Coordinates of N, CA, C and O in Angstrom, one line a residue:
Q500 N 0.9 -1.2 0.0 CA 0.0 0.0 0.0 C 0.9 1.2 0.0 O 1.8 1.3 0.8
L501 N 0.6 2.2 -0.9 CA 1.4 3.4 -1.0 C 1.2 4.2 0.3 O 0.1 4.4 0.7
G502 N 2.3 4.7 0.8 CA 2.2 5.4 2.1 C 2.7 4.6 3.2 O 2.9 5.1 4.3
D503 N 2.8 3.3 3.0 CA 3.3 2.4 4.0 C 4.8 2.2 3.8 O 5.3 1.8 2.8
S504 N 5.5 2.5 4.9 CA 7.0 2.5 4.8 C 7.5 1.1 4.6 O 8.7 0.9 4.1
R505 N 6.7 0.1 4.7 CA 7.1 -1.3 4.4 C 7.3 -1.5 2.9 O 8.0 -2.4 2.5
A506 N 6.8 -0.6 2.1 CA 6.9 -0.7 0.7 C 8.2 -0.2 0.2 O 8.6 -0.5 -1.0
V507 N 9.0 0.5 1.0 CA 10.3 1.1 0.5 C 11.2 0.0 0.1 O 11.8 0.1 -1.0
E508 N 11.5 -1.0 0.9 CA 12.5 -2.0 0.5 C 12.1 -2.8 -0.8 O 13.0 -2.9 -1.7
P509 N 10.9 -3.2 -0.9 CA 10.5 -3.9 -2.2 C 10.6 -3.0 -3.4 O 11.0 -3.4 -4.5
L510 N 10.3 -1.7 -3.2 CA 10.4 -0.8 -4.3 C 11.9 -0.5 -4.7 O 12.2 -0.4 -5.9
I511 N 12.7 -0.5 -3.7 CA 14.2 -0.3 -4.0 C 14.7 -1.5 -4.7 O 15.5 -1.4 -5.7
A512 N 14.2 -2.7 -4.4 CA 14.6 -4.0 -5.1 C 14.2 -3.9 -6.5 O 14.9 -4.4 -7.4
V513 N 13.1 -3.3 -6.8 CA 12.6 -3.2 -8.2 C 13.4 -2.3 -9.1 O 13.4 -2.3 -10.3
L514 N 14.3 -1.4 -8.4 CA 15.1 -0.5 -9.2 C 16.1 -1.3 -10.1 O 16.7 -0.8 -11.0
G515 N 16.3 -2.6 -9.8 CA 17.2 -3.5 -10.6 C 16.5 -4.2 -11.7 O 17.1 -5.0 -12.4
D516 N 15.2 -4.0 -11.9 CA 14.4 -4.6 -12.9 C 14.9 -4.3 -14.3 O 15.5 -3.2 -14.5
A517 N 14.8 -5.2 -15.2 CA 15.3 -5.0 -16.6 C 14.5 -3.9 -17.4 O 15.0 -3.3 -18.3
A518 N 13.2 -3.8 -17.0 CA 12.3 -2.9 -17.8 C 12.4 -1.5 -17.2 O 12.1 -1.2 -16.0
G519 N 12.8 -0.5 -18.1 CA 12.9 0.9 -17.6 C 11.6 1.5 -17.1 O 11.6 2.2 -16.1
Q520 N 10.5 1.1 -17.7 CA 9.2 1.6 -17.2 C 8.9 1.1 -15.8 O 8.4 1.9 -15.0
V521 N 9.3 -0.1 -15.5 CA 9.1 -0.7 -14.2 C 9.9 0.1 -13.2 O 9.5 0.5 -12.1
R522 N 11.2 0.3 -13.5 CA 12.1 1.1 -12.6 C 11.6 2.5 -12.4 O 11.6 3.0 -11.3
S523 N 11.1 3.1 -13.5 CA 10.6 4.5 -13.4 C 9.4 4.6 -12.5 O 9.3 5.5 -11.6
T524 N 8.5 3.6 -12.6 CA 7.3 3.6 -11.8 C 7.7 3.4 -10.3 O 7.1 4.1 -9.4
A525 N 8.6 2.6 -10.0 CA 9.1 2.4 -8.7 C 9.7 3.7 -8.1 O 9.5 4.0 -6.9
M526 N 10.4 4.4 -8.9 CA 11.0 5.6 -8.5 C 10.0 6.7 -8.2 O 10.1 7.4 -7.2
H527 N 8.9 6.8 -9.0 CA 7.8 7.7 -8.7 C 7.2 7.4 -7.3 O 6.9 8.3 -6.5
A528 N 7.0 6.1 -7.1 CA 6.4 5.7 -5.8 C 7.4 6.0 -4.6 O 6.9 6.5 -3.6
L529 N 8.7 5.8 -4.8 CA 9.6 6.1 -3.8 C 9.6 7.6 -3.5 O 9.7 8.0 -2.3
G530 N 9.5 8.4 -4.5 CA 9.5 9.8 -4.3 C 8.3 10.2 -3.5 O 8.3 11.1 -2.6
Q531 N 7.1 9.6 -3.8 CA 5.9 9.9 -3.0 C 5.9 9.4 -1.6 O 5.4 10.1 -0.7
L532 N 6.6 8.3 -1.4 CA 6.7 7.8 0.0 C 7.5 8.7 0.9 O 7.3 8.8 2.1
G533 N 8.6 9.4 0.3 CA 9.3 10.3 1.1 C 10.3 9.7 2.1 O 10.6 10.4 3.1
D534 N 10.7 8.5 2.0 CA 11.5 7.8 2.9 C 13.0 8.0 2.5 O 13.4 7.6 1.4
S535 N 13.8 8.4 3.4 CA 15.2 8.7 3.1 C 16.0 7.5 2.8 O 17.1 7.6 2.2
R536 N 15.5 6.3 3.1 CA 16.3 5.1 2.7 C 16.4 4.9 1.2 O 17.3 4.2 0.7
A537 N 15.5 5.7 0.4 CA 15.6 5.6 -1.0 C 16.6 6.5 -1.7 O 16.9 6.3 -2.8
V538 N 17.2 7.4 -0.9 CA 18.1 8.4 -1.5 C 19.3 7.8 -2.2 O 19.5 8.0 -3.4
E539 N 20.0 7.0 -1.5 CA 21.3 6.4 -2.1 C 20.9 5.5 -3.3 O 21.6 5.6 -4.3
P540 N 19.9 4.6 -3.2 CA 19.6 3.8 -4.4 C 19.2 4.6 -5.6 O 19.5 4.3 -6.7
L541 N 18.4 5.7 -5.3 CA 18.0 6.6 -6.4 C 19.2 7.3 -7.0 O 19.3 7.5 -8.2
I542 N 20.1 7.8 -6.2 CA 21.4 8.4 -6.7 C 22.1 7.4 -7.6 O 22.6 7.8 -8.6
A543 N 22.1 6.2 -7.2 CA 22.9 5.1 -8.0 C 22.3 5.0 -9.4 O 23.0 4.7 -10.3
V544 N 21.0 5.2 -9.6 CA 20.4 5.0 -10.9 C 20.4 6.3 -11.7 O 20.0 6.2 -12.9
L545 N 21.0 7.3 -11.2 CA 21.1 8.5 -12.0 C 22.0 8.3 -13.2 O 21.9 9.1 -14.2
G546 N 22.8 7.3 -13.2 CA 23.7 6.9 -14.3 C 23.1 5.9 -15.3 O 23.8 5.4 -16.2
D547 N 21.8 5.6 -15.1 CA 21.2 4.6 -16.0 C 21.3 5.0 -17.4 O 21.3 6.2 -17.8
A548 N 21.3 4.0 -18.3 CA 21.4 4.2 -19.8 C 20.1 4.9 -20.3 O 20.2 5.6 -21.3
E549 N 19.0 4.6 -19.7 CA 17.7 5.1 -20.2 C 17.4 6.5 -19.6 O 17.3 6.7 -18.4
G550 N 17.1 7.5 -20.5 CA 16.7 8.8 -20.1 C 15.5 8.9 -19.2 O 15.5 9.6 -18.2
Q551 N 14.5 8.1 -19.5 CA 13.3 8.1 -18.6 C 13.6 7.7 -17.2 O 13.0 8.2 -16.3
V552 N 14.5 6.8 -17.0 CA 14.9 6.3 -15.7 C 15.7 7.4 -15.0 O 15.4 7.7 -13.8
R553 N 16.6 8.0 -15.7 CA 17.4 9.1 -15.0 C 16.4 10.3 -14.6 O 16.6 10.9 -13.6
N554 N 15.5 10.5 -15.5 CA 14.5 11.6 -15.3 C 13.7 11.2 -14.0 O 13.4 12.1 -13.2
A555 N 13.2 10.0 -13.9 CA 12.4 9.6 -12.8 C 13.2 9.7 -11.5 O 12.6 10.0 -10.5
A556 N 14.4 9.3 -11.6 CA 15.3 9.3 -10.4 C 15.5 10.7 -9.9 O 15.4 11.0 -8.7
A557 N 15.7 11.6 -10.8 CA 15.9 13.1 -10.5 C 14.7 13.6 -9.9 O 14.7 14.3 -8.8
Q558 N 13.5 13.3 -10.4 CA 12.2 13.8 -9.9 C 12.0 13.3 -8.5 O 11.6 14.0 -7.6
A559 N 12.2 12.0 -8.3 CA 12.0 11.4 -7.0 C 13.0 12.0 -5.9 O 12.6 12.3 -4.8
L560 N 14.2 12.3 -6.3 CA 15.2 12.9 -5.4 C 14.8 14.3 -5.0 O 14.9 14.7 -3.9
G561 N 14.2 15.0 -6.0 CA 13.7 16.3 -5.6 C 12.5 16.2 -4.6 O 12.5 17.0 -3.7
Q562 N 11.7 15.3 -4.8 CA 10.6 15.1 -3.9 C 11.1 14.7 -2.5 O 10.5 15.1 -1.5
L563 N 12.1 13.9 -2.4 CA 12.6 13.4 -1.1 C 13.3 14.6 -0.3 O 13.3 14.5 0.9
G564 N 13.8 15.6 -1.0 CA 14.4 16.7 -0.4 C 15.6 16.5 0.5 O 15.9 17.2 1.4
D565 N 16.4 15.5 0.1 CA 17.6 15.2 0.9 C 18.8 15.8 0.3 O 19.1 15.6 -0.9
S566 N 19.6 16.5 1.1 CA 20.8 17.2 0.5 C 21.9 16.3 0.0 O 22.7 16.8 -0.8
R567 N 21.8 15.0 0.3 CA 22.8 14.1 -0.3 C 22.7 14.1 -1.9 O 23.6 13.7 -2.6
A568 N 21.5 14.5 -2.4 CA 21.3 14.4 -3.8 C 21.8 15.6 -4.6 O 21.8 15.6 -5.8
V569 N 22.2 16.7 -3.9 CA 22.6 17.9 -4.5 C 23.7 17.7 -5.5 O 23.6 18.1 -6.7
E570 N 24.9 17.2 -5.1 CA 26.0 17.0 -6.1 C 25.7 16.1 -7.2 O 26.0 16.4 -8.4
P571 N 25.0 14.9 -7.0 CA 24.7 14.1 -8.1 C 23.7 14.8 -9.1 O 23.8 14.6 -10.3
L572 N 22.8 15.6 -8.6 CA 21.8 16.3 -9.4 C 22.6 17.4 -10.2 O 22.3 17.7 -11.4
I573 N 23.6 18.1 -9.6 CA 24.4 19.1 -10.3 C 25.1 18.4 -11.4 O 25.1 18.9 -12.6
A574 N 25.6 17.2 -11.2 CA 26.3 16.5 -12.3 C 25.3 16.1 -13.4 O 25.7 16.2 -14.6
L575 N 24.0 15.9 -13.1 CA 23.0 15.6 -14.1 C 22.7 16.8 -15.0 O 22.1 16.6 -16.1
L576 N 23.1 18.0 -14.6 CA 22.9 19.2 -15.4 C 23.6 19.1 -16.7 O 23.3 19.8 -17.7
G577 N 24.6 18.2 -16.8 CA 25.3 17.9 -18.1 C 24.8 16.8 -18.9 O 25.4 16.3 -19.8
D578 N 23.6 16.2 -18.5 CA 23.1 15.1 -19.2 C 22.8 15.4 -20.7 O 22.6 16.6 -21.1
A579 N 22.8 14.4 -21.5 CA 22.6 14.6 -23.0 C 21.2 14.9 -23.3 O 20.9 15.5 -24.4
E580 N 20.2 14.6 -22.4 CA 18.8 14.8 -22.7 C 18.2 16.0 -22.1 O 18.4 16.2 -20.9
D581 N 17.6 16.8 -22.9 CA 17.0 18.1 -22.3 C 16.0 17.9 -21.2 O 16.1 18.6 -20.2
Q582 N 15.2 16.9 -21.3 CA 14.2 16.6 -20.2 C 14.9 16.2 -18.9 O 14.4 16.6 -17.8
V583 N 15.9 15.4 -19.0 CA 16.6 15.0 -17.8 C 17.3 16.3 -17.2 O 17.2 16.4 -15.9
R584 N 17.9 17.1 -18.0 CA 18.5 18.3 -17.4 C 17.5 19.2 -16.8 O 17.7 19.8 -15.7
S585 N 16.3 19.4 -17.4 CA 15.3 20.2 -16.9 C 14.7 19.7 -15.6 O 14.5 20.4 -14.6
T586 N 14.6 18.4 -15.5 CA 14.1 17.7 -14.2 C 15.1 17.9 -13.2 O 14.8 18.1 -12.0
A587 N 16.4 17.8 -13.5 CA 17.5 18.0 -12.5 C 17.4 19.4 -12.0 O 17.6 19.6 -10.8
M588 N 17.2 20.4 -12.9 CA 17.1 21.8 -12.4 C 15.9 21.9 -11.5 O 16.0 22.6 -10.4
H589 N 14.8 21.4 -11.8 CA 13.6 21.5 -11.0 C 13.9 20.8 -9.6 O 13.5 21.4 -8.6
A590 N 14.5 19.7 -9.6 CA 14.8 19.0 -8.3 C 15.8 19.8 -7.5 O 15.6 19.9 -6.3
L591 N 16.8 20.4 -8.1 CA 17.7 21.3 -7.4 C 16.9 22.5 -6.8 O 17.2 22.9 -5.6
G592 N 16.0 23.0 -7.5 CA 15.1 24.1 -7.0 C 14.3 23.6 -5.8 O 14.2 24.3 -4.8
Q593 N 13.8 22.4 -5.9 CA 13.0 21.8 -4.7 C 13.9 21.7 -3.5 O 13.4 21.9 -2.4
L594 N 15.1 21.3 -3.7 CA 16.0 21.1 -2.6 C 16.4 22.4 -1.9 O 16.6 22.4 -0.7
G595 N 16.5 23.4 -2.7 CA 16.8 24.7 -2.1 C 18.2 24.9 -1.5 O 18.5 25.8 -0.8
D596 N 19.1 23.9 -1.8 CA 20.4 23.9 -1.2 C 21.3 25.0 -1.9 O 21.2 25.2 -3.1
P597 N 22.0 25.8 -1.2 CA 22.8 26.9 -1.8 C 23.7 26.4 -2.9 O 23.9 27.1 -3.9
R598 N 24.3 25.2 -2.9 CA 25.1 24.7 -4.0 C 24.3 24.5 -5.2 O 24.8 24.9 -6.3
G599 N 23.1 24.0 -5.1 CA 22.2 23.9 -6.3 C 21.7 25.2 -6.8 O 21.7 25.4 -8.0
I600 N 21.4 26.1 -5.9 CA 20.9 27.4 -6.3 C 22.0 28.1 -7.1 O 21.7 28.8 -8.1
E601 N 23.2 28.0 -6.6 CA 24.4 28.7 -7.3 C 24.5 28.1 -8.7 O 24.7 28.9 -9.7
Q602 N 24.4 26.8 -8.9 CA 24.4 26.3 -10.3 C 23.3 26.7 -11.1 O 23.5 27.0 -12.3
L603 N 22.1 26.8 -10.6 CA 21.0 27.3 -11.3 C 21.1 28.7 -11.8 O 20.8 29.1 -12.9
Q604 N 21.7 29.5 -10.9 CA 21.9 30.9 -11.2 C 23.0 31.1 -12.4 O 22.8 31.9 -13.2
K605 N 24.0 30.2 -12.4 CA 24.9 30.2 -13.5 C 24.3 29.8 -14.8 O 24.7 30.4 -15.8
L606 N 23.3 29.0 -14.8 CA 22.6 28.6 -16.0 C 21.8 29.7 -16.6 O 21.4 29.6 -17.8
M607 N 21.5 30.7 -15.8 CA 20.7 31.8 -16.3 C 21.4 32.6 -17.4 O 20.8 33.4 -18.1
D608 N 22.7 32.4 -17.5 CA 23.5 33.1 -18.5 C 23.9 32.3 -19.7 O 24.7 32.7 -20.5
K609 N 23.4 31.1 -19.8 CA 23.7 30.2 -20.9 C 23.1 30.7 -22.2 O 22.2 31.4 -22.2
P610 N 23.7 30.3 -23.3 CA 23.2 30.7 -24.6 C 21.8 30.2 -25.0 O 21.1 30.8 -25.7
S611 N 21.5 29.0 -24.4 CA 20.2 28.4 -24.8 C 19.0 29.0 -24.0 O 19.0 29.0 -22.8
A612 N 18.1 29.5 -24.7 CA 16.9 30.1 -24.1 C 16.1 29.0 -23.3 O 15.6 29.3 -22.2
L613 N 16.1 27.8 -23.8 CA 15.4 26.7 -23.1 C 16.1 26.4 -21.8 O 15.4 26.3 -20.8
V614 N 17.4 26.4 -21.7 CA 18.1 26.2 -20.4 C 17.8 27.4 -19.5 O 17.5 27.2 -18.3
R615 N 17.9 28.6 -20.0 CA 17.6 29.8 -19.2 C 16.2 29.8 -18.6 O 16.0 30.1 -17.4
R616 N 15.2 29.4 -19.4 CA 13.8 29.4 -18.9 C 13.7 28.3 -17.9 O 13.0 28.5 -16.8
A617 N 14.3 27.1 -18.1 CA 14.2 26.1 -17.1 C 14.9 26.4 -15.8 O 14.3 26.1 -14.7
A618 N 16.0 27.0 -15.9 CA 16.7 27.5 -14.7 C 15.9 28.5 -13.9 O 15.8 28.4 -12.7
L619 N 15.4 29.5 -14.6 CA 14.6 30.5 -14.0 C 13.4 29.9 -13.3 O 13.1 30.2 -12.1
W620 N 12.7 29.0 -14.0 CA 11.5 28.4 -13.4 C 11.9 27.5 -12.2 O 11.2 27.5 -11.2
A621 N 13.0 26.8 -12.2 CA 13.5 26.0 -11.0 C 13.7 27.0 -9.8 O 13.4 26.6 -8.7
L622 N 14.2 28.1 -10.1 CA 14.5 29.1 -9.0 C 13.2 29.8 -8.6 O 13.0 30.0 -7.4
A623 N 12.3 30.0 -9.5 CA 11.1 30.9 -9.2 C 9.9 30.1 -8.8 O 9.0 30.6 -8.1
A624 N 9.9 28.8 -9.0 CA 8.7 28.0 -8.8 C 8.3 28.0 -7.3 O 7.2 27.7 -6.9
Y625 N 9.2 28.3 -6.4 CA 9.0 28.3 -5.0 C 8.9 29.7 -4.4 O 9.0 29.8 -3.2
E626 N 8.7 30.7 -5.3 CA 8.4 32.0 -4.8 C 7.2 32.0 -3.9 O 6.2 31.4 -4.3
S627 N 7.2 32.6 -2.8 CA 6.1 32.6 -1.9 C 4.9 33.5 -2.4 O 3.8 33.3 -2.1
N628 N 5.2 34.5 -3.3 CA 4.2 35.4 -3.8 C 3.7 34.8 -5.1 O 4.5 34.7 -6.1
E629 N 2.5 34.4 -5.2 CA 1.9 33.8 -6.3 C 1.9 34.7 -7.6 O 2.1 34.3 -8.7
D630 N 1.7 36.0 -7.3 CA 1.8 37.0 -8.4 C 3.2 37.0 -9.1 O 3.3 37.1 -10.3
D631 N 4.2 36.8 -8.2 CA 5.6 36.8 -8.8 C 5.8 35.5 -9.7 O 6.4 35.6 -10.7
R632 N 5.2 34.4 -9.3 CA 5.3 33.2 -10.1 C 4.6 33.5 -11.4 O 5.1 33.0 -12.5
V633 N 3.5 34.2 -11.4 CA 2.8 34.5 -12.7 C 3.7 35.4 -13.5 O 3.8 35.2 -14.7
L634 N 4.3 36.4 -12.9 CA 5.1 37.3 -13.7 C 6.3 36.6 -14.3 O 6.9 37.1 -15.3
L635 N 6.8 35.6 -13.7 CA 8.0 34.8 -14.1 C 7.6 33.7 -15.1 O 8.5 33.0 -15.6
S636 N 6.3 33.4 -15.2 CA 5.9 32.3 -16.1 C 5.7 32.8 -17.5 O 5.1 33.9 -17.7
R637 N 6.1 32.1 -18.5 CA 6.1 32.5 -19.9 C 4.7 32.8 -20.4 O 4.4 33.7 -21.1
D638 N 3.7 32.0 -19.9 CA 2.3 32.1 -20.4 C 1.4 32.9 -19.5 O 0.2 32.8 -19.6
A639 N 2.0 33.6 -18.5 CA 1.3 34.4 -17.5 C 0.2 33.6 -16.8 O -0.9 34.1 -16.5
D640 N 0.6 32.3 -16.5 CA -0.4 31.5 -15.8 C 0.2 30.9 -14.5 O -0.4 30.1 -13.8
G641 N 1.4 31.3 -14.2 CA 2.1 30.8 -12.9 C 2.5 29.3 -13.0 O 2.8 28.7 -12.0
V642 N 2.6 28.8 -14.2 CA 2.9 27.4 -14.5 C 4.1 27.4 -15.4 O 4.3 28.3 -16.3
A643 N 5.0 26.4 -15.3 CA 6.2 26.3 -16.2 C 5.7 26.4 -17.6 O 4.6 26.0 -18.0
P644 N 6.6 26.8 -18.5 CA 7.9 27.2 -18.3 C 8.0 28.7 -17.9 O 7.1 29.4 -18.0
G645 N 9.2 29.0 -17.5 CA 9.5 30.4 -17.1 C 9.8 31.3 -18.3 O 9.9 30.8 -19.4
I646 N 9.8 32.5 -18.0 CA 10.2 33.5 -19.1 C 11.7 33.3 -19.3 O 12.4 32.8 -18.5
D647 N 12.1 33.8 -20.5 CA 13.5 33.9 -20.8 C 14.1 35.2 -20.1 O 13.7 36.3 -20.5
P648 N 15.0 35.0 -19.1 CA 15.4 36.3 -18.5 C 16.2 37.2 -19.4 O 16.4 38.4 -19.0
K649 N 16.7 36.7 -20.5 CA 17.4 37.6 -21.5 C 16.5 38.4 -22.4 O 17.0 39.3 -23.0
E650 N 15.3 38.0 -22.5 CA 14.3 38.7 -23.3 C 13.9 40.0 -22.6 O 13.8 40.0 -21.4
N651 N 13.7 41.1 -23.4 CA 13.3 42.3 -22.8 C 11.9 42.3 -22.3 O 11.0 41.7 -23.0
I652 N 11.7 42.8 -21.1 CA 10.4 42.9 -20.5 C 10.0 44.4 -20.7 O 10.6 45.3 -20.1
S653 N 9.1 44.6 -21.7 CA 8.7 46.0 -22.1 C 7.5 46.4 -21.3 O 6.8 45.6 -20.6
L654 N 7.1 47.6 -21.5 CA 5.8 48.1 -20.9 C 4.6 47.4 -21.4 O 3.6 47.2 -20.7
G655 N 4.7 47.0 -22.6 CA 3.6 46.1 -23.2 C 3.5 44.8 -22.5 O 2.3 44.4 -22.2
V656 N 4.6 44.2 -22.1 CA 4.5 43.0 -21.3 C 4.0 43.3 -20.0 O 3.2 42.5 -19.4
V657 N 4.3 44.4 -19.4 CA 3.8 44.8 -18.1 C 2.3 44.9 -18.1 O 1.6 44.3 -17.2
K658 N 1.8 45.5 -19.2 CA 0.3 45.6 -19.3 C -0.4 44.2 -19.4 O -1.4 44.0 -18.8
H659 N 0.3 43.4 -20.2 CA -0.3 42.0 -20.4 C -0.3 41.3 -19.0 O -1.3 40.7 -18.7
Y660 N 0.8 41.3 -18.3 CA 0.8 40.6 -17.0 C -0.1 41.3 -16.0 O -0.6 40.7 -15.1
A661 N -0.3 42.6 -16.1 CA -1.2 43.3 -15.2 C -2.6 42.8 -15.3 O -3.3 42.5 -14.4
H662 N -3.0 42.6 -16.6 CA -4.3 42.0 -16.9 C -4.4 40.6 -16.3 O -5.4 40.2 -15.7
A663 N -3.3 39.8 -16.5 CA -3.3 38.4 -16.0 C -3.4 38.3 -14.5 O -4.0 37.4 -13.9
T664 N -2.7 39.2 -13.8 CA -2.6 39.2 -12.3 C -3.7 40.0 -11.7 O -3.9 40.0 -10.5
K665 N -4.4 40.9 -12.5 CA -5.4 41.8 -12.0 C -4.7 42.8 -11.0 O -5.4 43.3 -10.1
L666 N -3.5 43.1 -11.3 CA -2.7 44.1 -10.5 C -2.6 45.4 -11.4 O -2.6 45.3 -12.6
A667 N -2.5 46.5 -10.8 CA -2.3 47.7 -11.5 C -0.9 47.6 -12.3 O 0.1 47.1 -11.7
P668 N -0.8 48.2 -13.5 CA 0.4 48.1 -14.2 C 1.6 48.7 -13.4 O 2.7 48.1 -13.5
Q669 N 1.4 49.7 -12.7 CA 2.5 50.3 -11.8 C 3.0 49.3 -10.8 O 4.2 49.2 -10.5
R670 N 2.1 48.5 -10.2 CA 2.4 47.5 -9.3 C 3.2 46.4 -9.9 O 4.2 45.9 -9.4
V671 N 2.8 46.0 -11.1 CA 3.5 44.9 -11.9 C 4.9 45.4 -12.2 O 5.9 44.7 -12.0
R672 N 5.0 46.6 -12.6 CA 6.3 47.2 -12.9 C 7.3 47.2 -11.7 O 8.4 46.8 -11.8
K673 N 6.7 47.5 -10.6 CA 7.5 47.5 -9.3 C 7.9 46.1 -8.9 O 9.0 45.9 -8.4
R674 N 7.0 45.1 -9.2 CA 7.3 43.7 -8.9 C 8.5 43.3 -9.8 O 9.4 42.6 -9.3
Y675 N 8.4 43.6 -11.1 CA 9.5 43.2 -12.0 C 10.8 43.9 -11.5 O 11.9 43.3 -11.6
E676 N 10.8 45.1 -11.1 CA 12.0 45.8 -10.6 C 12.5 45.1 -9.4 O 13.8 45.0 -9.3
S677 N 11.7 44.6 -8.5 CA 12.2 43.9 -7.4 C 12.8 42.6 -7.7 O 13.6 42.0 -7.0
L678 N 12.3 42.0 -8.8 CA 12.7 40.6 -9.2 C 14.0 40.7 -10.1 O 14.6 39.7 -10.4
R679 N 14.3 41.9 -10.6 CA 15.3 42.1 -11.6 C 16.7 41.5 -11.2 O 17.3 40.7 -11.9
T680 N 17.1 41.8 -10.1 CA 18.5 41.4 -9.6 C 18.5 39.9 -9.4 O 19.4 39.1 -9.8
K681 N 17.5 39.4 -8.7 CA 17.4 38.0 -8.3 C 17.4 37.0 -9.5 O 18.0 36.0 -9.5
Y682 N 16.7 37.5 -10.6 CA 16.6 36.6 -11.8 C 17.3 37.2 -13.0 O 17.0 36.6 -14.1
H683 N 18.1 38.2 -12.9 CA 18.8 38.7 -14.0 C 17.9 39.2 -15.2 O 18.2 38.9 -16.3
L684 N 16.8 39.8 -14.9 CA 15.8 40.2 -15.9 C 16.3 41.4 -16.6 O 16.9 42.3 -16.1
N685 N 15.9 41.5 -17.9 CA 16.2 42.7 -18.8 C 14.9 43.5 -18.8 O 14.0 43.1 -19.5
L686 N 14.9 44.6 -18.1 CA 13.7 45.5 -18.1 C 14.0 46.6 -19.2 O 15.0 47.2 -19.2
A687 N 13.0 46.7 -20.0 CA 13.1 47.7 -21.1 C 12.3 49.0 -20.9 O 11.5 49.4 -21.7
W688 N 12.6 49.6 -19.8 CA 12.0 50.9 -19.5 C 12.9 51.7 -18.7 O 13.9 51.3 -18.2

């Protein structure tokens, strides 16, 4: 039964299964259980040949919130698959460890807009102010992906997000000004 700590050891044993989907499903369950006994076995499968397995391991490690996963997740930022790198960024954001945050901040200056958006969202997804999450989301909905911090945020964008947040444009402008340094935003006013 999910939620029962007795399930942890059998789920860890399944991490050695030949089928990647079976391993991934076990990792999702381990992440939901939140038991720290799963941390080291999940770290061990971050090197799996299958991207979906590495992705599931990174996601579960983010859910577990254990700082032992920080360095292995930082190493996963160099993975060949975009989705795996994105999930590793999200997991590092969940962990909130200064080492991971530092790496995410470095990614904000990368040439790839995809990487910059994912890094920004990993950093911003845990903003306590819901309006700030909306302002940092590309689709003005407070849901991933994040905006590209290198793109100019113009007064037209301010008006668009003011409508989405139901805040006055001047208030939105001030929120962006307060977020500028933290997220390396380009304000065009």
